[in-house]
CSV table of C-alpha atoms in Angstrom, one decimal:
chain,number,residue,atom,x,y,z
I,1220,MET,CA,6.0,-17.4,-22.7
I,1221,ASP,CA,3.7,-15.2,-20.7
I,1222,ASP,CA,3.2,-11.4,-21.1
I,1223,ILE,CA,5.6,-10.8,-18.6
I,1224,SER,CA,7.8,-13.5,-19.8
I,1225,ALA,CA,8.2,-11.6,-23.7
I,1226,LEU,CA,8.8,-8.3,-21.9
I,1227,THR,CA,11.5,-9.2,-19.8
I,1228,SER,CA,13.1,-11.2,-22.6
I,1229,ASN,CA,13.1,-7.6,-25.2
I,1230,ALA,CA,13.7,-5.5,-22.0
I,1231,GLU,CA,16.9,-7.4,-21.4
I,1232,ALA,CA,17.6,-7.3,-24.8
I,1233,GLY,CA,18.2,-3.9,-24.8
I,1234,ILE,CA,14.8,-2.8,-26.7
I,1235,LYS,CA,14.1,0.5,-25.2
I,1236,ASP,CA,10.1,0.7,-25.7
I,1237,ALA,CA,10.2,-3.3,-23.6
I,1238,GLN,CA,12.2,-1.4,-20.6
I,1239,LEU,CA,9.7,1.3,-20.4
I,1240,ALA,CA,6.5,-1.0,-20.3
I,1241,LEU,CA,8.4,-3.1,-18.3
I,1242,GLY,CA,9.3,-0.3,-15.6
I,1243,GLU,CA,5.6,0.5,-16.0
I,1244,LYS,CA,4.6,-2.9,-15.1
I,1245,TYR,CA,7.1,-2.9,-11.7
I,1246,PHE,CA,6.3,1.1,-11.1
I,1247,ASN,CA,1.6,0.2,-10.8
I,1248,GLY,CA,1.4,-3.5,-10.1
I,1249,ASP,CA,0.3,-4.7,-13.1
I,1250,GLY,CA,0.9,-8.2,-13.3
I,1251,VAL,CA,3.5,-8.7,-11.3
I,1252,ALA,CA,4.2,-6.9,-7.1
I,1253,LYS,CA,4.9,-4.0,-7.8
I,1254,ASN,CA,8.1,-3.0,-6.9
I,1255,TYR,CA,9.8,0.0,-7.3
I,1256,SER,CA,13.7,-0.9,-7.1
I,1257,GLU,CA,12.9,-3.1,-10.4
I,1258,ALA,CA,10.9,-0.2,-12.2
I,1259,VAL,CA,13.8,2.2,-11.4
I,1260,LYS,CA,16.4,-0.3,-12.9
I,1261,TRP,CA,14.3,-0.8,-16.2
I,1262,PHE,CA,13.5,3.2,-16.7
I,1263,ASN,CA,17.0,4.2,-16.0
I,1264,LYS,CA,18.2,1.7,-19.1
I,1265,ALA,CA,15.4,3.4,-21.1
I,1266,ALA,CA,15.9,6.8,-20.0
I,1267,MET,CA,19.9,6.5,-20.9
I,1268,GLN,CA,18.8,5.3,-24.3
I,1269,GLY,CA,16.7,9.2,-24.3
I,1270,ASP,CA,13.3,7.2,-24.1
I,1271,LYS,CA,11.9,11.0,-22.4
I,1272,ALA,CA,8.4,8.8,-20.4
I,1273,ALA,CA,11.3,6.8,-18.7
I,1274,GLN,CA,13.3,10.1,-18.4
I,1275,ASN,CA,10.0,11.9,-16.4
I,1276,TYR,CA,9.6,8.4,-14.3
I,1277,LEU,CA,12.8,8.4,-13.2
I,1278,GLY,CA,12.2,12.4,-12.1
I,1279,ARG,CA,9.0,11.4,-10.2
I,1280,CYS,CA,10.7,8.5,-8.6
I,1281,TYR,CA,14.0,10.4,-7.4
I,1282,ARG,CA,11.3,13.1,-6.3
I,1283,SER,CA,9.6,10.7,-4.1
I,1284,GLY,CA,11.6,8.2,-3.2
I,1285,TYR,CA,9.9,5.6,-5.0
I,1286,GLY,CA,13.2,3.0,-5.3
I,1287,VAL,CA,15.7,5.1,-4.5
I,1288,SER,CA,16.8,7.7,-1.9
I,1289,ARG,CA,14.9,11.3,-2.8
I,1290,ASN,CA,17.2,13.0,-4.6
I,1291,ALA,CA,15.9,16.4,-6.0
I,1292,VAL,CA,18.8,17.7,-7.6
I,1293,LYS,CA,18.1,14.3,-9.6
I,1294,ALA,CA,15.0,14.7,-10.0
I,1295,VAL,CA,15.2,17.7,-11.6
I,1296,TYR,CA,18.2,16.7,-13.8
I,1297,TRP,CA,15.7,13.8,-15.5
I,1298,PHE,CA,12.9,16.1,-15.6
I,1299,GLU,CA,14.9,18.9,-17.4
I,1300,MET,CA,16.0,15.9,-19.9
I,1301,SER,CA,13.0,14.6,-20.7
I,1302,ALA,CA,11.7,18.6,-20.7
I,1303,ARG,CA,14.0,19.1,-23.3
I,1304,GLN,CA,11.9,16.6,-25.8
I,1305,ASN,CA,9.1,18.7,-24.9
I,1306,TYR,CA,7.1,15.4,-23.0
I,1307,PRO,CA,4.7,17.6,-21.4
I,1308,LYS,CA,4.1,15.7,-18.0
I,1309,ALA,CA,8.0,16.1,-17.7
I,1310,LEU,CA,7.2,19.8,-18.3
I,1311,TYR,CA,4.8,20.3,-15.8
I,1312,ASN,CA,6.5,18.4,-12.8
I,1313,LEU,CA,9.7,20.4,-13.9
I,1314,GLY,CA,7.3,23.4,-13.5
I,1315,LYS,CA,6.5,22.4,-10.1
I,1316,CYS,CA,10.1,22.5,-8.9
I,1317,TYR,CA,10.7,25.8,-10.0
I,1318,LYS,CA,7.7,26.8,-8.4
I,1319,TYR,CA,8.4,25.5,-5.1
I,1320,GLY,CA,11.9,25.6,-5.0
I,1321,PHE,CA,12.7,21.7,-5.2
I,1322,GLY,CA,16.3,20.9,-6.3
I,1323,VAL,CA,16.4,24.6,-8.1
I,1324,ALA,CA,16.4,28.3,-6.9
I,1325,PRO,CA,12.5,28.9,-6.9
I,1326,GLY,CA,11.0,31.1,-10.1
I,1327,ILE,CA,7.7,31.6,-10.2
I,1328,GLN,CA,8.5,33.3,-14.2
I,1329,ARG,CA,9.7,29.8,-15.7
I,1330,ALA,CA,7.7,27.8,-13.4
I,1331,MET,CA,4.7,29.3,-15.6
I,1332,GLN,CA,6.7,29.1,-18.9
I,1333,LEU,CA,7.2,25.2,-18.5
I,1334,PHE,CA,3.5,24.8,-17.5
I,1335,LYS,CA,2.0,27.2,-20.2
I,1336,SER,CA,4.3,24.7,-22.6
I,1337,SER,CA,3.0,21.6,-20.6
I,1338,ALA,CA,-0.9,23.0,-21.1
I,1339,GLU,CA,-0.3,23.8,-25.1
I,1340,GLY,CA,1.2,20.3,-25.2
I,1341,GLY,CA,-2.3,18.8,-23.8
I,1342,TYR,CA,-1.4,17.8,-20.2
I,1343,VAL,CA,-4.5,18.2,-18.2
I,1344,THR,CA,-3.3,18.2,-15.0
I,1345,ALA,CA,-1.6,21.8,-16.3
I,1346,GLN,CA,-4.4,23.0,-18.2
I,1347,ARG,CA,-6.2,23.3,-14.8
I,1348,THR,CA,-3.6,24.5,-13.2
I,1349,LEU,CA,-3.1,27.2,-15.5
I,1350,GLY,CA,-6.3,28.0,-15.3
I,1351,ALA,CA,-6.3,28.7,-11.5
I,1352,ALA,CA,-3.2,30.8,-11.8
I,1353,TYR,CA,-5.1,32.5,-13.7
I,1354,TYR,CA,-8.3,32.7,-12.0
I,1355,PHE,CA,-6.5,33.0,-8.9
I,1356,GLY,CA,-3.7,35.4,-10.1
I,1357,ASP,CA,-1.2,32.9,-8.4
I,1358,GLY,CA,2.2,33.2,-10.7
I,1359,VAL,CA,0.8,35.4,-13.2
I,1360,PRO,CA,-1.6,38.7,-13.6
I,1361,ARG,CA,-5.1,37.6,-12.9
I,1362,ASN,CA,-6.7,37.4,-16.0
I,1363,LEU,CA,-10.5,35.8,-15.9
I,1364,ALA,CA,-10.2,35.2,-19.8
I,1365,LEU,CA,-7.1,33.3,-19.9
I,1366,ALA,CA,-8.4,31.4,-16.6
I,1367,VAL,CA,-11.6,30.2,-19.4
I,1368,LYS,CA,-9.8,29.3,-21.8
I,1369,TRP,CA,-7.3,26.9,-19.6
I,1370,PHE,CA,-10.0,25.9,-17.6
I,1371,LYS,CA,-12.4,24.8,-20.8
I,1372,LYS,CA,-9.4,23.1,-22.4
I,1373,ALA,CA,-8.7,20.7,-19.4
I,1374,ALA,CA,-12.8,20.5,-18.9
I,1375,ASP,CA,-13.1,19.5,-22.3
I,1376,ASN,CA,-10.4,17.2,-21.9
I,1377,GLY,CA,-12.5,15.4,-18.6
I,1378,ASN,CA,-10.9,17.3,-15.3
I,1379,GLY,CA,-13.8,17.4,-13.0
I,1380,TYR,CA,-12.4,20.7,-11.0
I,1381,SER,CA,-12.2,22.7,-14.4
I,1382,ALA,CA,-15.6,21.8,-15.4
I,1383,ASN,CA,-17.1,23.3,-12.4
I,1384,ALA,CA,-14.9,26.3,-12.5
I,1385,LEU,CA,-16.1,26.7,-15.7
I,1386,GLY,CA,-19.4,26.5,-14.4
I,1387,ASP,CA,-18.5,29.3,-11.8
I,1388,CYS,CA,-17.3,31.7,-14.6
I,1389,TYR,CA,-20.5,31.1,-16.7
I,1390,LEU,CA,-22.6,31.3,-13.3
I,1391,TYR,CA,-21.5,34.7,-12.1
I,1392,GLY,CA,-19.7,36.0,-15.4
I,1393,GLU,CA,-16.2,35.5,-14.7
I,1394,GLY,CA,-14.3,36.4,-17.8
I,1395,THR,CA,-16.9,35.4,-20.2
I,1396,GLU,CA,-20.9,36.6,-20.3
I,1397,LYS,CA,-22.8,34.8,-18.2
I,1398,ASN,CA,-24.6,31.6,-19.4
I,1399,TYR,CA,-26.7,29.9,-17.1
I,1400,ALA,CA,-26.7,27.0,-19.7
I,1401,GLU,CA,-23.3,26.1,-20.1
I,1402,ALA,CA,-22.9,27.1,-16.2
I,1403,ALA,CA,-25.3,24.0,-16.0
I,1404,LYS,CA,-23.8,21.9,-18.5
I,1405,TYR,CA,-20.3,22.1,-17.1
I,1406,TYR,CA,-21.8,21.3,-13.6
I,1407,ALA,CA,-23.7,18.2,-14.6
I,1408,ILE,CA,-19.7,17.0,-15.9
I,1409,ALA,CA,-18.2,17.7,-13.2
I,1410,ALA,CA,-21.3,16.2,-11.1
I,1411,GLU,CA,-21.1,12.9,-13.1
I,1412,LYS,CA,-17.5,12.6,-12.0
I,1413,GLY,CA,-18.5,13.0,-8.4
I,1414,LEU,CA,-17.5,16.0,-7.8
I,1415,ALA,CA,-19.3,17.3,-4.0
I,1416,GLU,CA,-18.6,20.6,-5.1
I,1417,ALA,CA,-20.5,20.4,-8.6
I,1418,GLN,CA,-23.3,18.4,-7.4
I,1419,ASN,CA,-24.4,20.8,-4.8
I,1420,ASN,CA,-23.7,23.6,-7.8
I,1421,LEU,CA,-26.2,21.6,-10.2
I,1422,ALA,CA,-28.4,21.3,-7.7
I,1423,TYR,CA,-29.0,24.8,-7.0
I,1424,CYS,CA,-29.7,25.3,-11.0
I,1425,TYR,CA,-32.4,22.5,-10.8
I,1426,GLU,CA,-34.3,24.4,-7.8
I,1427,SER,CA,-33.6,27.6,-9.0
I,1428,GLY,CA,-34.1,26.6,-12.5
I,1429,ALA,CA,-30.8,28.3,-13.8
I,1430,GLY,CA,-29.9,27.0,-17.0
I,1431,VAL,CA,-32.6,24.2,-16.9
I,1432,GLU,CA,-35.8,23.5,-16.2
I,1433,GLU,CA,-36.8,23.7,-12.3
I,1434,ASN,CA,-36.6,19.9,-10.6
I,1435,PRO,CA,-37.3,19.5,-7.2
I,1436,VAL,CA,-36.6,16.2,-7.2
I,1437,GLU,CA,-33.5,15.7,-8.8
I,1438,ALA,CA,-32.3,19.0,-7.1
I,1439,PHE,CA,-32.5,17.2,-3.3
I,1440,ARG,CA,-31.5,14.2,-4.6
I,1441,LEU,CA,-27.6,16.1,-5.9
I,1442,TYR,CA,-27.9,18.1,-2.4
I,1443,LYS,CA,-28.1,15.2,-0.4
I,1444,LEU,CA,-25.3,13.3,-2.6
I,1445,SER,CA,-23.0,16.1,-2.1
I,1446,ALA,CA,-24.0,16.2,1.6
I,1447,GLU,CA,-23.0,12.7,2.1
I,1448,GLN,CA,-19.8,13.1,0.9
I,1449,GLY,CA,-19.0,15.8,3.6
I,1450,PHE,CA,-19.4,19.0,1.3
I,1451,ALA,CA,-20.6,21.8,4.1
I,1452,THR,CA,-22.6,24.0,1.5
I,1453,ALA,CA,-24.7,21.2,0.3
I,1454,GLN,CA,-25.1,19.7,4.6
I,1455,TYR,CA,-26.6,23.3,4.7
I,1456,ASN,CA,-28.4,23.3,1.5
I,1457,LEU,CA,-30.4,19.7,2.6
I,1458,GLY,CA,-30.4,21.4,6.7
I,1459,ARG,CA,-32.3,24.2,5.1
I,1460,CYS,CA,-34.5,22.1,2.6
I,1461,TYR,CA,-35.6,19.9,5.4
I,1462,TYR,CA,-36.6,22.7,7.6
I,1463,TYR,CA,-38.3,25.3,5.2
I,1464,GLY,CA,-39.9,21.9,3.9
I,1465,GLU,CA,-38.2,23.2,0.4
I,1466,LEU,CA,-38.1,20.2,-1.8
I,1467,VAL,CA,-38.8,17.7,0.8
I,1468,LYS,CA,-41.4,17.2,3.6
I,1469,ARG,CA,-40.1,19.5,6.5
I,1470,ASN,CA,-38.3,17.4,9.3
I,1471,LYS,CA,-36.6,19.4,11.7
I,1472,ALA,CA,-34.7,16.7,13.3
I,1473,GLU,CA,-33.1,16.3,9.6
I,1474,ALA,CA,-32.6,19.2,9.6
I,1475,MET,CA,-30.6,19.7,12.6
I,1476,LYS,CA,-28.7,16.8,11.6
I,1477,TRP,CA,-27.5,18.4,8.7
I,1478,LEU,CA,-27.3,21.7,9.9
I,1479,GLY,CA,-24.9,20.2,12.7
I,1480,LYS,CA,-22.7,18.8,10.1
I,1481,ALA,CA,-22.1,21.8,8.4
I,1482,ALA,CA,-21.8,23.7,11.4
I,1483,ASP,CA,-19.3,21.5,12.6
I,1484,GLN,CA,-17.0,22.3,9.2
I,1485,GLY,CA,-17.4,26.3,10.0
I,1486,HIS,CA,-20.3,27.1,7.6
I,1487,ALA,CA,-21.6,30.7,8.8
I,1488,GLN,CA,-25.0,30.3,7.3
I,1489,ALA,CA,-25.7,26.9,9.1
I,1490,ILE,CA,-24.6,28.2,12.1
I,1491,GLU,CA,-27.0,31.4,12.3
I,1492,LEU,CA,-29.8,29.1,11.1
I,1493,ILE,CA,-29.5,27.0,13.9
I,1494,ARG,CA,-29.6,29.7,16.2
I,1495,LYS,CA,-33.0,30.7,14.7
I,1496,ILE,CA,-34.4,27.1,15.6
């Protein structure tokens, strides 16, 4: 008997964990053809037995129309059932419903409470969301110290966006003391995950010696990596380097190529430099 057959046998016998696992297999197409209807069938069975992860999955299915007709009220119902068991993912999903008025009347204060509960439960997406909310003052009073707190939790849990944001906070002294070494450290974490903005920011550190030893070769490599992903500021920086012969041998054709790409995205400095050339 193969794994799927054994799982199906256990699920049909009413074993809640097997029902959840089988639903996940069908939901993700893991070992079986992806089939949202089958996923919903098994999630429903597990959810009716009180499985909080299955309840959250059902909420997602009703929210997005996976295997069922899209139904905001049912989505909220299942998110609520799971959230009552303090399941962090459901707390976050229910928070989004309140923030955007999906299936419930909009309630930003309730949304923030749910995001905080989710973040405190260790859900990295909620930690990132809470960090951004405090940074921008979105739904809560702006508080840069709390933004740093939640960005750091998310970054230390592997979130690249938060690592880059935390690098900015250390670089500019927002919500914390300026610390170029910590800025470069967190930019590097995000850059290793392929985040174009972080690659550009880390390149700046290597070009200027902010928190790291100056390294023209590494700075140019990172600007190029970021620019090739379409990040306009990196495209400008690469064009600037080629035009002025900084970090690389001067090459006007390459300068115009990269400045043009940045200008096409509306980058003001690139547009201004092109005008001067």
